[in-house]
mmCIF file of C-alpha atoms and ligand atoms in Angstrom:
data_model
loop_
_atom_site.group_PDB
_atom_site.id
_atom_site.type_symbol
_atom_site.label_atom_id
_atom_site.label_comp_id
_atom_site.label_asym_id
_atom_site.label_seq_id
_atom_site.Cartn_x
_atom_site.Cartn_y
_atom_site.Cartn_z
ATOM 1 C CA MET A 1 5.571 -18.988 19.540
ATOM 2 C CA GLN A 2 3.347 -20.759 22.047
ATOM 3 C CA TYR A 3 0.786 -18.103 22.886
ATOM 4 C CA LYS A 4 -0.977 -19.500 25.943
ATOM 5 C CA GLU A 5 -3.996 -17.200 25.561
ATOM 6 C CA LEU A 6 -4.878 -18.867 22.250
ATOM 7 C CA GLU A 7 -5.907 -21.907 24.319
ATOM 8 C CA ASN A 8 -8.952 -19.903 25.459
ATOM 9 C CA CYS A 9 -9.159 -17.208 22.804
ATOM 10 C CA LYS A 10 -10.977 -14.024 23.783
ATOM 11 C CA LEU A 11 -9.014 -11.600 21.636
ATOM 12 C CA CYS A 12 -11.998 -10.057 19.884
ATOM 13 C CA SER A 13 -15.502 -9.244 21.074
ATOM 14 C CA TRP A 14 -16.846 -12.662 20.052
ATOM 15 C CA GLU A 15 -14.827 -14.048 22.979
ATOM 16 C CA CYS A 16 -15.224 -17.568 21.521
ATOM 17 C CA GLY A 17 -13.143 -19.224 24.267
ATOM 18 C CA VAL A 18 -11.917 -21.927 21.850
ATOM 19 C CA ASP A 19 -8.528 -23.623 22.042
ATOM 20 C CA ARG A 20 -6.921 -22.465 18.810
ATOM 21 C CA LEU A 21 -3.716 -24.353 19.550
ATOM 22 C CA ALA A 22 -5.645 -27.643 19.767
ATOM 23 C CA GLY A 23 -7.339 -27.050 16.392
ATOM 24 C CA GLU A 24 -10.679 -25.689 17.658
ATOM 25 C CA GLN A 25 -12.096 -22.942 15.462
ATOM 26 C CA GLY A 26 -13.802 -19.710 16.485
ATOM 27 C CA ILE A 27 -15.469 -17.251 14.117
ATOM 28 C CA CYS A 28 -12.104 -16.265 12.602
ATOM 29 C CA MET A 29 -11.257 -19.972 12.034
ATOM 30 C CA MET A 30 -7.572 -19.279 12.711
ATOM 31 C CA GLY A 31 -5.089 -21.398 14.640
ATOM 32 C CA LEU A 32 -1.648 -19.836 15.047
ATOM 33 C CA PRO A 33 -1.290 -16.292 13.658
ATOM 34 C CA GLU A 34 -0.256 -16.372 9.998
ATOM 35 C CA VAL A 35 1.002 -13.678 7.637
ATOM 36 C CA ALA A 36 -0.728 -13.288 4.280
ATOM 37 C CA SER A 37 1.722 -10.811 2.745
ATOM 38 C CA CYS A 38 3.913 -7.821 3.583
ATOM 39 C CA GLN A 39 5.346 -4.960 1.582
ATOM 40 C CA LEU A 40 6.246 -1.276 1.586
ATOM 41 C CA HIS A 41 3.056 0.707 1.046
ATOM 42 C CA PRO A 42 2.922 4.325 -0.192
ATOM 43 C CA ALA A 43 -0.620 5.173 1.018
ATOM 44 C CA PRO A 44 -0.722 7.336 4.185
ATOM 45 C CA PRO A 45 0.485 6.522 6.739
ATOM 46 C CA GLN A 46 3.389 5.300 4.567
ATOM 47 C CA SER A 47 4.643 2.053 5.983
ATOM 48 C CA TYR A 48 5.866 -1.471 5.869
ATOM 49 C CA THR A 49 2.427 -3.115 5.805
ATOM 50 C CA VAL A 50 1.856 -6.588 7.211
ATOM 51 C CA PHE A 51 -1.423 -8.273 6.233
ATOM 52 C CA THR A 52 -2.353 -10.976 8.729
ATOM 53 C CA SER A 53 -4.804 -13.767 7.882
ATOM 54 C CA GLY A 54 -8.266 -14.348 9.329
ATOM 55 C CA CYS A 55 -10.982 -11.933 10.392
ATOM 56 C CA SER A 56 -13.626 -11.571 13.081
ATOM 57 C CA PHE A 57 -16.048 -10.060 10.534
ATOM 58 C CA LYS A 58 -17.490 -11.526 7.349
ATOM 59 C CA CYS A 59 -18.163 -8.293 5.458
ATOM 60 C CA LEU A 60 -20.113 -8.542 2.208
ATOM 61 C CA ASN A 61 -17.906 -5.886 0.603
ATOM 62 C CA CYS A 62 -14.537 -7.363 1.626
ATOM 63 C CA GLN A 63 -11.649 -6.364 -0.653
ATOM 64 C CA ASN A 64 -9.308 -8.848 1.015
ATOM 65 C CA TRP A 65 -11.738 -11.784 1.093
ATOM 66 C CA GLU A 66 -9.056 -14.345 0.273
ATOM 67 C CA ILE A 67 -7.102 -13.258 3.369
ATOM 68 C CA ALA A 68 -10.130 -12.713 5.610
ATOM 69 C CA HIS A 69 -11.665 -16.119 4.857
ATOM 70 C CA TYR A 70 -8.437 -18.091 5.066
ATOM 71 C CA PRO A 71 -8.207 -21.045 5.834
ATOM 72 C CA ARG A 72 -11.766 -21.751 4.573
ATOM 73 C CA ILE A 73 -10.663 -20.252 1.260
ATOM 74 C CA GLN A 74 -7.188 -21.503 0.537
ATOM 75 C CA SER A 75 -5.091 -18.674 -0.846
ATOM 76 C CA LYS A 76 -1.427 -18.001 -1.385
ATOM 77 C CA ILE A 77 -0.115 -16.751 1.946
ATOM 78 C CA LYS A 78 3.269 -16.717 3.627
ATOM 79 C CA GLY A 79 2.059 -18.705 6.646
ATOM 80 C CA VAL A 80 3.491 -18.771 10.171
ATOM 81 C CA VAL A 81 6.406 -16.300 10.403
ATOM 82 C CA VAL A 82 8.852 -15.895 13.291
ATOM 83 C CA PRO A 83 8.283 -12.406 14.848
ATOM 84 C CA GLU A 84 11.991 -11.542 15.072
ATOM 85 C CA SER A 85 12.464 -12.303 11.401
ATOM 86 C CA ILE A 86 9.609 -10.092 10.131
ATOM 87 C CA ALA A 87 10.625 -7.301 12.550
ATOM 88 C CA ARG A 88 14.165 -7.333 11.127
ATOM 89 C CA ILE A 89 12.955 -7.377 7.499
ATOM 90 C CA GLY A 90 10.404 -4.603 8.152
ATOM 91 C CA VAL A 91 12.891 -2.307 9.903
ATOM 92 C CA GLN A 92 15.342 -2.768 7.034
ATOM 93 C CA ALA A 93 12.592 -2.029 4.493
ATOM 94 C CA VAL A 94 11.446 1.177 6.263
ATOM 95 C CA ASN A 95 15.049 2.430 6.489
ATOM 96 C CA SER A 96 15.971 1.421 2.926
ATOM 97 C CA ASN A 97 16.200 3.951 0.080
ATOM 98 C CA ALA A 98 12.845 2.738 -1.249
ATOM 99 C CA GLY A 99 11.253 3.119 2.204
ATOM 100 C CA GLN A 100 12.662 6.602 2.734
ATOM 101 C CA MET A 101 11.613 7.695 -0.765
ATOM 102 C CA ILE A 102 7.959 6.968 0.008
ATOM 103 C CA GLY A 103 8.286 8.516 3.494
ATOM 104 C CA ALA A 104 7.745 5.265 5.437
ATOM 105 C CA ASP A 105 8.213 5.554 9.206
ATOM 106 C CA ARG A 106 6.154 2.714 10.668
ATOM 107 C CA PHE A 107 4.822 -0.820 10.606
ATOM 108 C CA PHE A 108 1.158 -0.992 9.554
ATOM 109 C CA PHE A 109 -0.742 -4.071 10.719
ATOM 110 C CA SER A 110 -3.784 -4.874 8.612
ATOM 111 C CA GLY A 111 -5.700 -7.954 7.469
ATOM 112 C CA GLY A 112 -8.202 -9.535 7.712
ATOM 113 C CA SER A 113 -8.377 -8.350 11.245
ATOM 114 C CA PRO A 114 -4.968 -8.063 12.942
ATOM 115 C CA THR A 115 -6.651 -8.455 16.354
ATOM 116 C CA VAL A 116 -6.821 -12.188 15.594
ATOM 117 C CA SER A 117 -2.979 -12.131 15.646
ATOM 118 C CA LEU A 118 -2.520 -9.715 18.565
ATOM 119 C CA PRO A 119 0.045 -11.618 20.725
ATOM 120 C CA TRP A 120 2.188 -12.260 17.635
ATOM 121 C CA ILE A 121 1.998 -8.548 16.670
ATOM 122 C CA GLU A 122 3.041 -7.505 20.175
ATOM 123 C CA GLU A 123 6.140 -9.642 19.798
ATOM 124 C CA VAL A 124 6.949 -8.204 16.341
ATOM 125 C CA VAL A 125 6.605 -4.663 17.748
ATOM 126 C CA GLN A 126 8.890 -5.461 20.668
ATOM 127 C CA TYR A 127 11.623 -6.679 18.306
ATOM 128 C CA ALA A 128 11.099 -3.814 15.847
ATOM 129 C CA LYS A 129 11.497 -1.208 18.607
ATOM 130 C CA THR A 130 14.640 -2.970 19.799
ATOM 131 C CA PHE A 131 16.136 -2.880 16.293
ATOM 132 C CA ASP A 132 15.069 0.755 15.754
ATOM 133 C CA PRO A 133 13.720 2.661 18.800
ATOM 134 C CA LYS A 134 12.234 5.350 16.495
ATOM 135 C CA MET A 135 10.053 2.833 14.652
ATOM 136 C CA LYS A 136 6.342 3.686 14.777
ATOM 137 C CA VAL A 137 3.321 1.373 14.600
ATOM 138 C CA ASN A 138 -0.134 1.735 13.025
ATOM 139 C CA PHE A 139 -2.915 -0.707 13.876
ATOM 140 C CA ASP A 140 -5.793 -1.062 11.429
ATOM 141 C CA THR A 141 -8.954 -2.109 13.266
ATOM 142 C CA ASN A 142 -12.545 -3.038 12.454
ATOM 143 C CA GLY A 143 -13.373 -1.762 15.950
ATOM 144 C CA PHE A 144 -14.180 -5.267 17.235
ATOM 145 C CA PRO A 145 -11.275 -6.118 19.593
ATOM 146 C CA SER A 146 -12.393 -7.098 23.099
ATOM 147 C CA ARG A 147 -12.099 -4.182 25.541
ATOM 148 C CA ARG A 148 -8.954 -5.694 27.025
ATOM 149 C CA SER A 149 -7.391 -6.224 23.590
ATOM 150 C CA PHE A 150 -8.202 -2.635 22.636
ATOM 151 C CA GLN A 151 -6.265 -1.358 25.657
ATOM 152 C CA ARG A 152 -3.310 -3.549 24.626
ATOM 153 C CA ILE A 153 -3.478 -2.164 21.073
ATOM 154 C CA LEU A 154 -3.556 1.421 22.363
ATOM 155 C CA SER A 155 -0.542 0.721 24.578
ATOM 156 C CA PHE A 156 1.857 0.021 21.671
ATOM 157 C CA SER A 157 0.318 1.876 18.698
ATOM 158 C CA ASP A 158 1.375 5.345 17.601
ATOM 159 C CA SER A 159 -1.641 5.530 15.307
ATOM 160 C CA LEU A 160 -4.847 3.641 14.572
ATOM 161 C CA THR A 161 -6.952 3.559 11.435
ATOM 162 C CA PHE A 162 -10.431 2.701 12.729
ATOM 163 C CA ASP A 163 -13.253 1.444 10.469
ATOM 164 C CA ILE A 164 -16.856 2.209 11.343
ATOM 165 C CA LYS A 165 -18.862 0.014 8.965
ATOM 166 C CA ALA A 166 -22.350 1.217 9.998
ATOM 167 C CA TYR A 167 -24.148 2.770 12.969
ATOM 168 C CA ASN A 168 -27.507 1.043 12.882
ATOM 169 C CA ASP A 169 -27.169 -2.439 14.432
ATOM 170 C CA GLU A 170 -29.421 -4.117 11.840
ATOM 171 C CA VAL A 171 -27.330 -2.671 8.996
ATOM 172 C CA HIS A 172 -24.044 -3.517 10.733
ATOM 173 C CA ARG A 173 -25.063 -7.124 11.314
ATOM 174 C CA ALA A 174 -26.387 -7.568 7.784
ATOM 175 C CA LEU A 175 -23.168 -6.139 6.338
ATOM 176 C CA THR A 176 -20.540 -7.721 8.636
ATOM 177 C CA GLY A 177 -22.279 -10.558 10.501
ATOM 178 C CA ALA A 178 -21.430 -8.859 13.822
ATOM 179 C CA PRO A 179 -23.226 -6.496 16.250
ATOM 180 C CA VAL A 180 -22.236 -2.823 16.309
ATOM 181 C CA GLU A 181 -22.174 -2.188 20.075
ATOM 182 C CA PRO A 182 -18.527 -3.255 20.726
ATOM 183 C CA VAL A 183 -17.396 -1.056 17.819
ATOM 184 C CA LEU A 184 -19.166 2.020 19.170
ATOM 185 C CA THR A 185 -17.792 1.395 22.658
ATOM 186 C CA ASN A 186 -14.233 1.125 21.297
ATOM 187 C CA ALA A 187 -14.805 4.247 19.177
ATOM 188 C CA GLN A 188 -15.718 6.132 22.357
ATOM 189 C CA GLU A 189 -12.486 4.904 23.937
ATOM 190 C CA MET A 190 -10.605 5.893 20.762
ATOM 191 C CA ALA A 191 -11.908 9.446 21.142
ATOM 192 C CA ARG A 192 -10.399 9.560 24.647
ATOM 193 C CA HIS A 193 -7.039 8.798 22.968
ATOM 194 C CA ARG A 194 -7.619 11.179 20.082
ATOM 195 C CA ASP A 195 -3.911 11.878 19.483
ATOM 196 C CA GLN A 196 -3.482 8.250 18.446
ATOM 197 C CA LEU A 197 -6.335 8.301 15.912
ATOM 198 C CA TRP A 198 -5.015 8.530 12.359
ATOM 199 C CA GLU A 199 -8.600 8.619 11.108
ATOM 200 C CA PHE A 200 -11.991 6.957 11.290
ATOM 201 C CA ARG A 201 -12.643 5.241 7.955
ATOM 202 C CA ILE A 202 -16.133 4.824 6.567
ATOM 203 C CA LEU A 203 -16.831 2.937 3.361
ATOM 204 C CA VAL A 204 -19.698 4.492 1.404
ATOM 205 C CA ILE A 205 -21.781 1.721 -0.227
ATOM 206 C CA PRO A 206 -24.758 2.765 -2.401
ATOM 207 C CA ASN A 207 -28.088 1.592 -0.942
ATOM 208 C CA ILE A 208 -26.426 0.144 2.174
ATOM 209 C CA VAL A 209 -24.133 2.725 3.784
ATOM 210 C CA ASP A 210 -25.232 5.908 2.037
ATOM 211 C CA LEU A 211 -26.803 9.165 3.195
ATOM 212 C CA PRO A 212 -29.114 8.001 6.051
ATOM 213 C CA GLU A 213 -26.412 5.795 7.556
ATOM 214 C CA ILE A 214 -23.703 8.448 7.041
ATOM 215 C CA GLN A 215 -25.897 10.941 8.866
ATOM 216 C CA ALA A 216 -26.113 8.583 11.856
ATOM 217 C CA ILE A 217 -22.364 7.793 11.861
ATOM 218 C CA THR A 218 -21.315 11.420 11.588
ATOM 219 C CA GLU A 219 -23.734 12.483 14.353
ATOM 220 C CA PHE A 220 -22.141 9.798 16.522
ATOM 221 C CA ILE A 221 -18.590 11.049 15.779
ATOM 222 C CA VAL A 222 -19.619 14.668 16.362
ATOM 223 C CA SER A 223 -21.032 13.619 19.750
ATOM 224 C CA LEU A 224 -17.525 12.332 20.605
ATOM 225 C CA ASP A 225 -15.504 15.226 19.186
ATOM 226 C CA GLU A 226 -16.253 17.194 16.008
ATOM 227 C CA THR A 227 -12.541 17.571 15.205
ATOM 228 C CA LEU A 228 -11.796 13.823 14.902
ATOM 229 C CA PRO A 229 -10.296 13.068 11.463
ATOM 230 C CA THR A 230 -12.706 11.113 9.259
ATOM 231 C CA SER A 231 -12.186 9.669 5.801
ATOM 232 C CA PHE A 232 -14.958 8.428 3.512
ATOM 233 C CA LEU A 233 -13.829 5.667 1.187
ATOM 234 C CA THR A 234 -15.477 4.889 -2.137
ATOM 235 C CA PHE A 235 -17.078 1.445 -2.495
ATOM 236 C CA ARG A 236 -15.874 -0.683 -5.411
ATOM 237 C CA PRO A 237 -17.739 -3.904 -6.328
ATOM 238 C CA ASN A 238 -16.160 -6.814 -4.429
ATOM 239 C CA PHE A 239 -16.836 -10.187 -2.814
ATOM 240 C CA CYS A 240 -20.609 -10.729 -2.175
ATOM 241 C CA LEU A 241 -21.344 -7.219 -3.498
ATOM 242 C CA ASP A 242 -19.607 -8.049 -6.765
ATOM 243 C CA THR A 243 -22.514 -6.906 -8.944
ATOM 244 C CA LEU A 244 -23.521 -3.795 -6.989
ATOM 245 C CA LEU A 245 -22.655 -0.477 -8.603
ATOM 246 C CA GLY A 246 -19.711 1.505 -7.238
ATOM 247 C CA ALA A 247 -20.210 4.752 -5.296
ATOM 248 C CA SER A 248 -20.448 7.769 -7.599
ATOM 249 C CA ARG A 249 -18.401 10.960 -7.305
ATOM 250 C CA LYS A 250 -21.702 12.807 -6.772
ATOM 251 C CA LEU A 251 -22.575 10.570 -3.811
ATOM 252 C CA MET A 252 -19.111 11.010 -2.274
ATOM 253 C CA GLU A 253 -19.394 14.801 -2.548
ATOM 254 C CA GLU A 254 -22.871 14.699 -0.994
ATOM 255 C CA VAL A 255 -21.509 12.558 1.844
ATOM 256 C CA VAL A 256 -18.728 15.030 2.652
ATOM 257 C CA ASN A 257 -21.178 17.958 2.494
ATOM 258 C CA LEU A 258 -23.563 16.129 4.816
ATOM 259 C CA ALA A 259 -20.743 15.334 7.270
ATOM 260 C CA ARG A 260 -19.681 18.998 7.317
ATOM 261 C CA LYS A 261 -23.298 20.115 7.815
ATOM 262 C CA THR A 262 -23.589 17.691 10.712
ATOM 263 C CA GLY A 263 -20.601 19.424 12.285
ATOM 264 C CA LEU A 264 -17.557 17.299 11.427
ATOM 265 C CA GLU A 265 -14.622 19.591 10.706
ATOM 266 C CA ASN A 266 -11.884 17.294 9.474
ATOM 267 C CA VAL A 267 -13.332 15.215 6.609
ATOM 268 C CA HIS A 268 -12.391 14.155 3.097
ATOM 269 C CA TRP A 269 -13.155 11.377 0.639
ATOM 270 C CA ALA A 270 -10.846 9.134 -1.366
ATOM 271 C CA GLY A 271 -10.940 6.307 -3.880
ATOM 272 C CA PHE A 272 -12.095 5.378 -7.391
ATOM 273 C CA SER A 273 -15.698 6.337 -8.103
ATOM 274 C CA ASP A 274 -18.382 5.434 -10.658
ATOM 275 C CA ILE A 275 -17.509 1.782 -11.275
ATOM 276 C CA PRO A 276 -20.457 0.320 -13.221
ATOM 277 C CA GLY A 277 -22.825 -2.175 -11.664
ATOM 278 C CA ALA A 278 -26.512 -2.682 -10.937
ATOM 279 C CA TYR A 279 -29.014 -1.307 -8.424
ATOM 280 C CA PRO A 280 -30.396 -4.252 -6.459
ATOM 281 C CA SER A 281 -33.999 -5.231 -6.840
ATOM 282 C CA VAL A 282 -34.931 -6.546 -3.411
ATOM 283 C CA PRO A 283 -38.209 -8.531 -3.245
ATOM 284 C CA GLN A 284 -40.920 -6.833 -1.155
ATOM 285 C CA GLU A 285 -41.455 -9.836 1.134
ATOM 286 C CA PHE A 286 -37.765 -9.600 2.005
ATOM 287 C CA VAL A 287 -37.917 -5.849 2.730
ATOM 288 C CA GLU A 288 -40.839 -6.437 5.107
ATOM 289 C CA LYS A 289 -38.673 -8.537 7.419
ATOM 290 C CA PHE A 290 -36.454 -5.539 8.307
ATOM 291 C CA SER A 291 -37.186 -2.273 10.037
ATOM 292 C CA HIS A 292 -34.301 -0.665 8.157
ATOM 293 C CA GLN A 293 -34.391 -0.815 4.354
ATOM 294 C CA HIS A 294 -30.600 -0.614 3.975
ATOM 295 C CA ALA A 295 -30.277 -3.721 6.152
ATOM 296 C CA ALA A 296 -32.718 -5.516 3.828
ATOM 297 C CA VAL A 297 -30.496 -4.732 0.830
ATOM 298 C CA ALA A 298 -27.385 -6.075 2.593
ATOM 299 C CA ALA A 299 -29.224 -9.151 3.885
ATOM 300 C CA PHE A 300 -30.507 -9.847 0.367
ATOM 301 C CA TYR A 301 -26.934 -9.939 -0.974
ATOM 302 C CA ALA A 302 -25.825 -12.071 2.002
ATOM 303 C CA GLN A 303 -28.546 -14.613 1.282
ATOM 304 C CA ARG A 304 -27.626 -14.727 -2.414
ATOM 305 C CA ALA A 305 -24.033 -15.548 -1.409
ATOM 306 C CA GLY A 306 -25.085 -18.361 0.931
ATOM 307 C CA CYS A 307 -26.080 -16.908 4.320
ATOM 308 C CA LEU A 308 -28.778 -19.136 5.839
ATOM 309 C CA ARG A 309 -30.276 -16.600 8.241
ATOM 310 C CA ILE A 310 -32.550 -13.656 7.612
ATOM 311 C CA GLN A 311 -30.988 -11.731 10.522
ATOM 312 C CA ARG A 312 -27.217 -12.296 10.309
ATOM 313 C CA ASN A 313 -25.258 -12.867 13.501
ATOM 314 C CA CYS A 314 -22.295 -15.129 12.775
ATOM 315 C CA GLY A 315 -21.354 -15.572 16.452
ATOM 316 C CA MET A 316 -24.749 -17.081 17.327
ATOM 317 C CA CYS A 317 -25.119 -19.153 14.167
ATOM 318 C CA ASP A 318 -24.984 -22.981 14.028
ATOM 319 C CA SER A 319 -23.554 -22.740 10.506
ATOM 320 C CA LYS A 320 -20.666 -20.466 11.437
ATOM 321 C CA LEU A 321 -17.988 -22.927 10.318
ATOM 322 C CA THR A 322 -19.736 -24.330 7.280
ATOM 323 C CA CYS A 323 -21.951 -21.721 5.590
ATOM 324 C CA ASP A 324 -21.468 -21.107 1.882
ATOM 325 C CA LEU A 325 -21.001 -17.343 2.287
ATOM 326 C CA LYS A 326 -17.535 -17.907 3.748
ATOM 327 C CA GLY A 327 -16.517 -19.863 0.671
ATOM 328 C CA TYR A 328 -18.127 -17.453 -1.803
ATOM 329 C CA ILE A 329 -15.996 -16.758 -4.880
ATOM 330 C CA PRO A 330 -16.916 -13.403 -6.475
ATOM 331 C CA HIS A 331 -17.573 -13.072 -10.206
ATOM 332 C CA GLN A 332 -15.372 -9.969 -10.222
ATOM 333 C CA THR A 333 -13.167 -7.941 -7.887
ATOM 334 C CA THR A 334 -12.299 -4.331 -8.610
HETATM 335 S S1 SF4 B 1 -13.082 -14.809 16.463
HETATM 336 FE FE1 SF4 B 1 -11.983 -13.584 18.014
HETATM 337 S S2 SF4 B 1 -12.323 -14.572 20.007
HETATM 338 FE FE2 SF4 B 1 -12.946 -16.016 18.364
HETATM 339 S S3 SF4 B 1 -11.159 -17.323 18.053
HETATM 340 FE FE3 SF4 B 1 -10.998 -15.637 16.571
HETATM 341 S S4 SF4 B 1 -9.843 -13.991 17.572
HETATM 342 FE FE4 SF4 B 1 -10.467 -15.476 19.151
HETATM 343 S S1 SF4 B 2 -25.052 -18.500 7.715
HETATM 344 FE FE1 SF4 B 2 -24.547 -17.884 9.814
HETATM 345 S S2 SF4 B 2 -22.300 -17.836 9.881
HETATM 346 FE FE2 SF4 B 2 -22.890 -17.811 7.714
HETATM 347 S S3 SF4 B 2 -22.958 -15.606 7.151
HETATM 348 FE FE3 SF4 B 2 -25.046 -16.229 7.754
HETATM 349 S S4 SF4 B 2 -25.165 -15.714 9.953
HETATM 350 FE FE4 SF4 B 2 -22.971 -15.725 9.414
#
């Protein structure tokens, strides 16, 4: 498992160019690809799901923060796994009675961001298709692979689940630490391969990604193709947004209605709604620093968790390997 390209890593749109094999760290902080956990998973598309460690984003709402912030946050993970071995185990799991009972028919690569582990995943897929030529593959993406990586992902994936975290760049950066442009460009490319899109996934976060932002995202998707499948997921308090209230059923219904009004034909929402929490009270002097109020709310939470910049941009930040936000331990996860 000596992946030469990790010596000058440009797998995601940060294109850090660091030598991961020599111990240099990019934004994801990862060296060799490592597996956090893997298991049969009944949620559509039913699969043998492999969670890889490390992520190119530092999302305030992260549900898998222990995986995404590894190795900065030390968590229980499997570690480096030989591709042939996990391919064999996964194929057996999909074809087992338990796998068939849930309707599993594919590997599902998630994370963190699986792009960080792309050459390792390609090798797993190669073995899996040798062991069972009918085996399918789903790739779960935050939309931030480099253009070249995205073409590689499209070349072996039967389906992609594609997150769009926000449309407005200020909101996207405040929420994830990364610019939105590469995501929108990859989404346009995704639309050209529409048969491979399982669905766009949009997390609805009160006061950050709610109606104004949803309007912008859905207009963008409609401009690509109004029939593209889109799923709105319900925010639950997590990671740096551990005290924010969950999205309500009423908000989720409004979001779907708005998306339909905007012209999207294939939409639904899913998840647990109405988890209690607080509305943020963002100081006025903070709000004044942003042109977009929802970005101010996200940036306020980022600063509370240890971000040192008013305008987040982890790739351009001197503190990218040391800032407290990446070691933040939430008071609750739901
Ligand atoms: S953040 Fe992206 S480009 Fe940078 S080292 Fe990690 S995978 Fe490579
Ligand atoms: S301090 Fe820098 S690296 Fe840390 S979250 Fe803020 S912008 Fe990103």
